[in-house]
Coordinates of C-alpha atoms in Angstrom, one line a residue:
M9 CA 14.6 -21.5 -9.1
L10 CA 17.4 -20.4 -11.4
N11 CA 16.5 -18.7 -14.7
V12 CA 18.9 -17.4 -17.4
F13 CA 17.9 -14.9 -20.1
T14 CA 19.7 -14.6 -23.4
L15 CA 19.3 -12.2 -26.3
A16 CA 18.4 -13.4 -29.7
N17 CA 17.3 -11.2 -32.6
G18 CA 16.8 -8.4 -30.1
R19 CA 14.4 -10.4 -27.9
L20 CA 14.9 -11.7 -24.4
F21 CA 14.5 -15.5 -24.0
Q22 CA 14.2 -17.3 -20.7
E23 CA 15.6 -20.7 -19.8
E24 CA 15.1 -22.5 -16.5
I25 CA 18.3 -24.2 -15.3
E26 CA 18.3 -27.5 -13.5
S27 CA 22.0 -28.5 -13.6
L28 CA 25.4 -27.0 -13.9
E29 CA 25.8 -28.5 -17.3
E30 CA 22.7 -26.7 -18.6
L31 CA 24.0 -23.4 -17.2
A32 CA 27.3 -23.8 -19.1
R33 CA 25.4 -24.1 -22.4
F34 CA 24.1 -20.5 -22.3
K35 CA 25.7 -17.0 -22.5
P36 CA 23.1 -15.0 -20.7
I37 CA 22.9 -11.3 -20.0
W38 CA 20.7 -11.8 -17.0
V39 CA 20.7 -14.6 -14.3
D40 CA 17.7 -14.5 -12.0
L41 CA 17.7 -16.5 -8.8
E42 CA 14.4 -16.8 -7.0
D43 CA 14.8 -18.2 -3.5
P44 CA 18.0 -20.0 -4.6
T45 CA 19.0 -23.3 -3.1
P46 CA 22.6 -23.8 -1.9
E47 CA 23.2 -26.0 -4.9
E48 CA 22.1 -23.2 -7.3
R49 CA 24.4 -20.8 -5.5
R50 CA 27.2 -23.3 -6.0
W51 CA 26.5 -23.5 -9.7
V52 CA 26.7 -19.8 -10.1
K53 CA 30.0 -19.7 -8.1
Q54 CA 31.6 -22.5 -10.1
H55 CA 30.5 -21.3 -13.6
F56 CA 30.7 -17.5 -13.2
G57 CA 33.1 -17.1 -10.3
L58 CA 30.5 -15.1 -8.4
S59 CA 29.9 -15.5 -4.6
I60 CA 26.4 -14.5 -3.6
P61 CA 26.6 -12.8 -0.1
E62 CA 24.6 -14.6 2.6
D63 CA 23.0 -11.3 3.6
A64 CA 22.1 -10.3 0.1
M65 CA 18.3 -10.1 0.9
D66 CA 18.4 -9.2 4.5
E67 CA 15.9 -6.5 5.4
D68 CA 17.9 -5.0 8.3
I69 CA 21.0 -4.3 6.2
E70 CA 22.6 -0.9 6.8
E71 CA 21.3 1.7 4.3
S72 CA 24.9 2.7 3.5
A73 CA 25.7 -0.8 2.4
R74 CA 22.9 -1.2 -0.1
F75 CA 24.7 0.6 -2.9
F76 CA 28.4 0.0 -3.4
E77 CA 31.1 -1.2 -5.8
E78 CA 33.6 -3.9 -4.9
D79 CA 37.3 -3.7 -5.5
N80 CA 36.9 -6.4 -8.2
G81 CA 34.5 -4.2 -10.2
E82 CA 31.3 -5.8 -9.0
L83 CA 28.5 -3.3 -8.7
H84 CA 26.0 -4.2 -5.8
V85 CA 22.5 -2.7 -5.7
R86 CA 19.9 -3.7 -3.2
S87 CA 16.4 -2.3 -4.0
D88 CA 12.8 -2.9 -2.9
F89 CA 10.1 -3.8 -5.4
L90 CA 6.4 -3.3 -4.6
I91 CA 3.8 -6.1 -4.5
D92 CA 0.2 -4.8 -4.6
D93 CA -1.6 -7.6 -2.8
D94 CA -5.1 -6.8 -1.3
E95 CA -4.5 -9.1 1.7
D96 CA -0.7 -8.6 2.2
P97 CA 0.8 -5.6 0.4
R98 CA 4.5 -5.6 0.8
A99 CA 7.9 -4.8 -0.6
V100 CA 10.4 -7.5 -1.7
R101 CA 14.1 -6.9 -1.3
V102 CA 16.1 -7.7 -4.5
A103 CA 19.9 -7.8 -4.6
F104 CA 21.6 -7.0 -8.0
I105 CA 25.2 -7.8 -8.8
L106 CA 26.7 -6.5 -12.1
N107 CA 30.3 -6.8 -13.3
E108 CA 31.3 -4.5 -16.1
H109 CA 35.0 -4.1 -15.6
N110 CA 36.6 -7.5 -14.6
D111 CA 37.0 -9.4 -17.8
T112 CA 38.8 -12.3 -16.1
L113 CA 35.4 -13.6 -14.9
K114 CA 32.6 -15.1 -16.9
S115 CA 30.3 -12.8 -14.9
Q116 CA 31.3 -9.8 -17.0
G117 CA 28.3 -8.2 -18.7
V118 CA 25.9 -10.4 -16.8
L119 CA 23.3 -9.0 -14.3
F120 CA 22.5 -11.3 -11.4
S121 CA 19.3 -10.7 -9.4
I122 CA 18.5 -12.6 -6.1
H123 CA 15.2 -12.4 -4.3
D124 CA 13.0 -14.6 -2.1
E125 CA 9.7 -14.5 -4.1
D126 CA 8.4 -13.7 -7.6
V127 CA 8.1 -10.0 -8.3
P128 CA 5.3 -8.6 -10.6
V129 CA 7.8 -6.1 -12.1
F130 CA 10.0 -8.9 -13.3
R131 CA 7.1 -10.7 -15.0
L132 CA 6.2 -7.4 -16.7
L133 CA 9.7 -6.9 -18.1
R134 CA 10.0 -10.5 -19.3
M135 CA 6.7 -10.1 -21.2
R136 CA 7.8 -6.8 -22.8
A137 CA 11.3 -7.9 -23.7
R138 CA 9.8 -10.9 -25.6
R139 CA 7.3 -8.8 -27.5
M140 CA 9.4 -5.7 -28.2
P141 CA 12.6 -6.3 -30.2
G142 CA 15.5 -4.0 -29.4
L143 CA 14.2 -3.0 -26.0
I144 CA 17.2 -4.5 -24.2
E145 CA 20.7 -4.6 -25.5
D146 CA 22.8 -5.4 -22.5
A147 CA 22.7 -6.2 -18.7
K148 CA 22.6 -2.5 -17.8
D149 CA 19.5 -2.1 -19.9
V150 CA 17.9 -4.9 -18.0
L151 CA 18.5 -3.2 -14.7
L152 CA 17.3 0.2 -16.0
M153 CA 14.2 -1.3 -17.5
L154 CA 13.4 -3.1 -14.2
F155 CA 13.5 0.3 -12.4
D156 CA 11.4 1.8 -15.2
A157 CA 8.8 -1.0 -14.9
D158 CA 8.8 -0.5 -11.2
A159 CA 7.9 3.2 -11.6
E160 CA 5.1 2.2 -14.0
Y161 CA 3.9 -0.5 -11.6
C162 CA 3.7 2.1 -8.8
A163 CA 1.9 4.5 -11.2
D164 CA -0.7 1.9 -12.0
T165 CA -1.2 1.1 -8.3
L166 CA -1.7 4.8 -7.6
E167 CA -4.4 4.9 -10.3
D168 CA -6.1 2.0 -8.8
I169 CA -6.0 3.6 -5.4
Y170 CA -7.5 6.8 -6.8
D171 CA -10.4 4.9 -8.5
E172 CA -11.1 3.1 -5.2
I173 CA -10.9 6.3 -3.2
E174 CA -13.5 7.9 -5.6
T175 CA -15.9 5.1 -4.9
V176 CA -15.3 5.4 -1.1
S177 CA -15.8 9.2 -1.4
K178 CA -19.3 8.8 -3.0
Q179 CA -20.2 6.4 -0.1
V180 CA -18.9 8.7 2.6
L181 CA -20.5 11.9 1.2
N182 CA -23.9 10.2 0.9
S183 CA -26.3 11.9 3.3
N184 CA -27.8 8.5 4.2
A185 CA -24.6 6.7 5.0
S186 CA -25.0 4.3 8.0
D187 CA -22.5 3.7 10.7
N188 CA -21.7 0.3 9.3
L189 CA -21.0 1.8 5.8
L190 CA -18.9 4.5 7.3
S191 CA -16.9 2.0 9.3
D192 CA -16.2 0.0 6.2
A193 CA -15.2 3.2 4.4
L194 CA -12.8 4.0 7.3
S195 CA -11.1 0.6 7.0
A196 CA -10.8 1.1 3.2
I197 CA -9.3 4.6 3.6
A198 CA -6.8 3.2 6.1
R199 CA -5.7 0.5 3.7
H200 CA -5.2 3.0 0.9
E201 CA -3.2 5.3 3.2
D202 CA -0.9 2.4 4.1
M203 CA -0.5 1.5 0.4
S204 CA 0.2 5.1 -0.6
G205 CA 2.9 5.2 2.1
R206 CA 4.5 2.0 0.8
I207 CA 4.5 3.4 -2.8
R208 CA 6.2 6.6 -1.6
R209 CA 8.9 4.6 0.2
N210 CA 9.4 2.4 -2.8
V211 CA 9.7 5.5 -5.1
M212 CA 12.3 7.0 -2.8
D213 CA 14.3 3.7 -2.8
T214 CA 14.1 3.4 -6.6
R215 CA 15.3 7.0 -7.0
R216 CA 18.3 6.3 -4.8
A217 CA 19.2 3.2 -6.9
V218 CA 18.9 5.0 -10.2
S219 CA 20.9 7.9 -8.9
F220 CA 23.6 5.5 -7.8
M221 CA 23.8 3.9 -11.2
M222 CA 24.2 7.4 -12.8
R223 CA 27.0 8.2 -10.4
S224 CA 28.8 4.9 -11.2
R225 CA 29.6 6.1 -14.7
L226 CA 28.8 2.8 -16.2
L227 CA 25.9 4.0 -18.4
S228 CA 26.2 5.1 -21.9
A229 CA 24.9 8.5 -23.0
E230 CA 21.6 6.9 -24.2
Q231 CA 21.2 4.9 -21.0
F232 CA 22.1 8.0 -18.9
E233 CA 19.2 9.8 -20.6
D234 CA 16.9 6.9 -19.9
A235 CA 17.9 7.0 -16.2
R236 CA 17.1 10.8 -16.1
Q237 CA 13.7 10.1 -17.6
I238 CA 13.1 7.4 -14.9
L239 CA 13.9 10.0 -12.3
R240 CA 11.5 12.5 -13.9
D241 CA 8.8 9.8 -13.8
L242 CA 9.5 9.2 -10.1
D243 CA 9.3 12.9 -9.4
S244 CA 5.8 13.0 -10.9
L245 CA 4.8 10.1 -8.8
D246 CA 5.9 12.0 -5.7
S247 CA 3.5 14.9 -6.5
H248 CA 0.7 12.4 -7.2
T249 CA 1.2 10.6 -3.9
A250 CA 1.1 14.0 -2.1
F251 CA -2.3 14.7 -3.8
L252 CA -3.6 11.3 -2.8
F253 CA -2.4 11.8 0.8
D254 CA -4.4 15.1 1.0
K255 CA -7.5 13.4 -0.4
I256 CA -7.2 10.5 1.9
N257 CA -6.7 12.8 4.9
F258 CA -9.8 14.7 3.9
L259 CA -11.9 11.6 3.6
M260 CA -10.6 10.3 6.9
D261 CA -11.6 13.5 8.6
A262 CA -15.0 13.5 6.9
T263 CA -15.7 9.9 7.7
V264 CA -14.8 10.4 11.4
G265 CA -16.9 13.5 11.4
F266 CA -20.0 11.8 10.0
I267 CA -19.6 9.0 12.5
N268 CA -19.5 11.5 15.3
I269 CA -22.6 13.2 14.0
N270 CA -24.5 10.0 13.9
Q271 CA -23.4 9.2 17.5
N272 CA -24.4 12.7 18.6
K273 CA -27.9 12.1 17.1
I274 CA -28.3 9.0 19.2
I275 CA -27.1 10.8 22.3
K276 CA -29.4 13.8 21.5
I277 CA -32.4 11.4 21.3
F278 CA -31.5 9.8 24.7
S279 CA -31.0 13.3 26.2
V280 CA -34.4 14.5 24.9
A281 CA -36.2 11.4 26.1
S282 CA -34.6 11.8 29.6
V283 CA -35.7 15.4 29.9
S284 CA -39.2 14.6 28.7
L285 CA -39.6 11.9 31.4
L286 CA -38.6 14.2 34.2
P287 CA -42.1 15.8 34.7
P288 CA -43.9 12.5 35.0
T289 CA -41.2 11.4 37.4
L290 CA -41.8 14.6 39.4
V291 CA -45.6 13.9 39.5
A292 CA -45.2 10.3 40.6
S293 CA -42.7 11.3 43.2
S294 CA -45.1 13.9 44.6
Y295 CA -47.9 11.4 45.0
G296 CA -45.6 8.9 46.4
M297 CA -44.9 11.0 49.5
N298 CA -46.2 9.7 52.9
F299 CA -47.9 12.8 54.3
D300 CA -51.1 12.5 56.3
F301 CA -52.8 15.6 54.7
M302 CA -52.9 15.0 50.9
P303 CA -56.5 15.7 49.7
E304 CA -56.1 13.9 46.4
L305 CA -55.4 10.6 48.1
K306 CA -59.0 10.3 49.3
W307 CA -60.5 11.7 46.1
Q308 CA -62.4 9.3 43.8
Y309 CA -60.7 10.5 40.6
G310 CA -57.3 11.3 42.1
Y311 CA -55.5 8.2 40.6
P312 CA -56.8 8.7 37.0
L313 CA -56.0 12.4 37.3
A314 CA -52.4 11.6 38.4
L315 CA -52.0 9.3 35.4
V316 CA -53.4 11.8 32.9
L317 CA -51.2 14.5 34.4
M318 CA -48.1 12.3 34.0
V319 CA -48.9 11.5 30.4
L320 CA -49.5 15.1 29.5
S321 CA -46.3 16.2 31.3
A322 CA -44.4 13.7 29.0
V323 CA -46.3 14.4 25.7
V324 CA -46.2 18.2 25.9
P325 CA -42.4 18.4 26.1
M326 CA -42.0 15.8 23.3
L327 CA -44.3 17.9 21.0
Y328 CA -42.3 21.0 21.8
F329 CA -39.0 19.3 21.1
R330 CA -40.3 18.0 17.8
K331 CA -41.6 21.4 16.8
R332 CA -38.2 22.8 17.4
G333 CA -36.6 20.1 15.3
W334 CA -34.5 18.6 18.2
L335 CA -35.6 15.0 17.4
R336 CA -34.3 15.0 13.9

């Protein structure tokens, strides 16, 4: 899918392109290619003179090659954007290409973004740019606002994680929590820990991208200040993720501890039951011996007496254990 975005009366308008002729009709500031076909890549090359690298969205690209400037003035930025999906949380690699110097190409002043799937942050920016006139003035604003929206998306995700952790915390700290409930809580805590780690990695990646833009000296004074504000927001997210990690680790330890306590209760009951049955076993073993001289064997009430003795030898220890509170 190939979408172009133009500015009109301070608002961002989107057009879906289905041919090279349609592409030539617009003067966009942003061209977004979602899972582009070879034909769409060819349209971009023919009209804008821009060759999209084949490895633009590769996950295993060298870190040092994710932020660089070509000799022809093209600025290349590869950054990850978070997708908060309950079943499959992940980060999507997006490649940005921006030409601000080479006025011999139609790509000057146009931001190109290439990615494999739709990104929630992109939808958020499109919605805001349509409703808020003057939010975006050029291609550099688009890129900065994408990073700003990414920081806000991460912040919203962290708030959701915190709310869910609060719910899990009430379940874990409940004195009547069962093993099944604690097991579910442990799974939820593990998911939140994984998501918090993804957010921290995404924040680090966004910080590097914004810092690279500030070093590139392409930003105006106002845009430079906006970039500094984005970095301050990212720094605040770092401290918040550190707090969440501490809380998650505490809940993880507490949950495992309560599971161990419940298991110890079961083991204690089996241990007490085993000890209480030792005296009856001793009585039965004694009267199971094959000695010739055992007076009780020929006694009329010997068998009932042995049964009563075994029952008493089992009941008395159980009463003693219960009085001491060992069966609770």
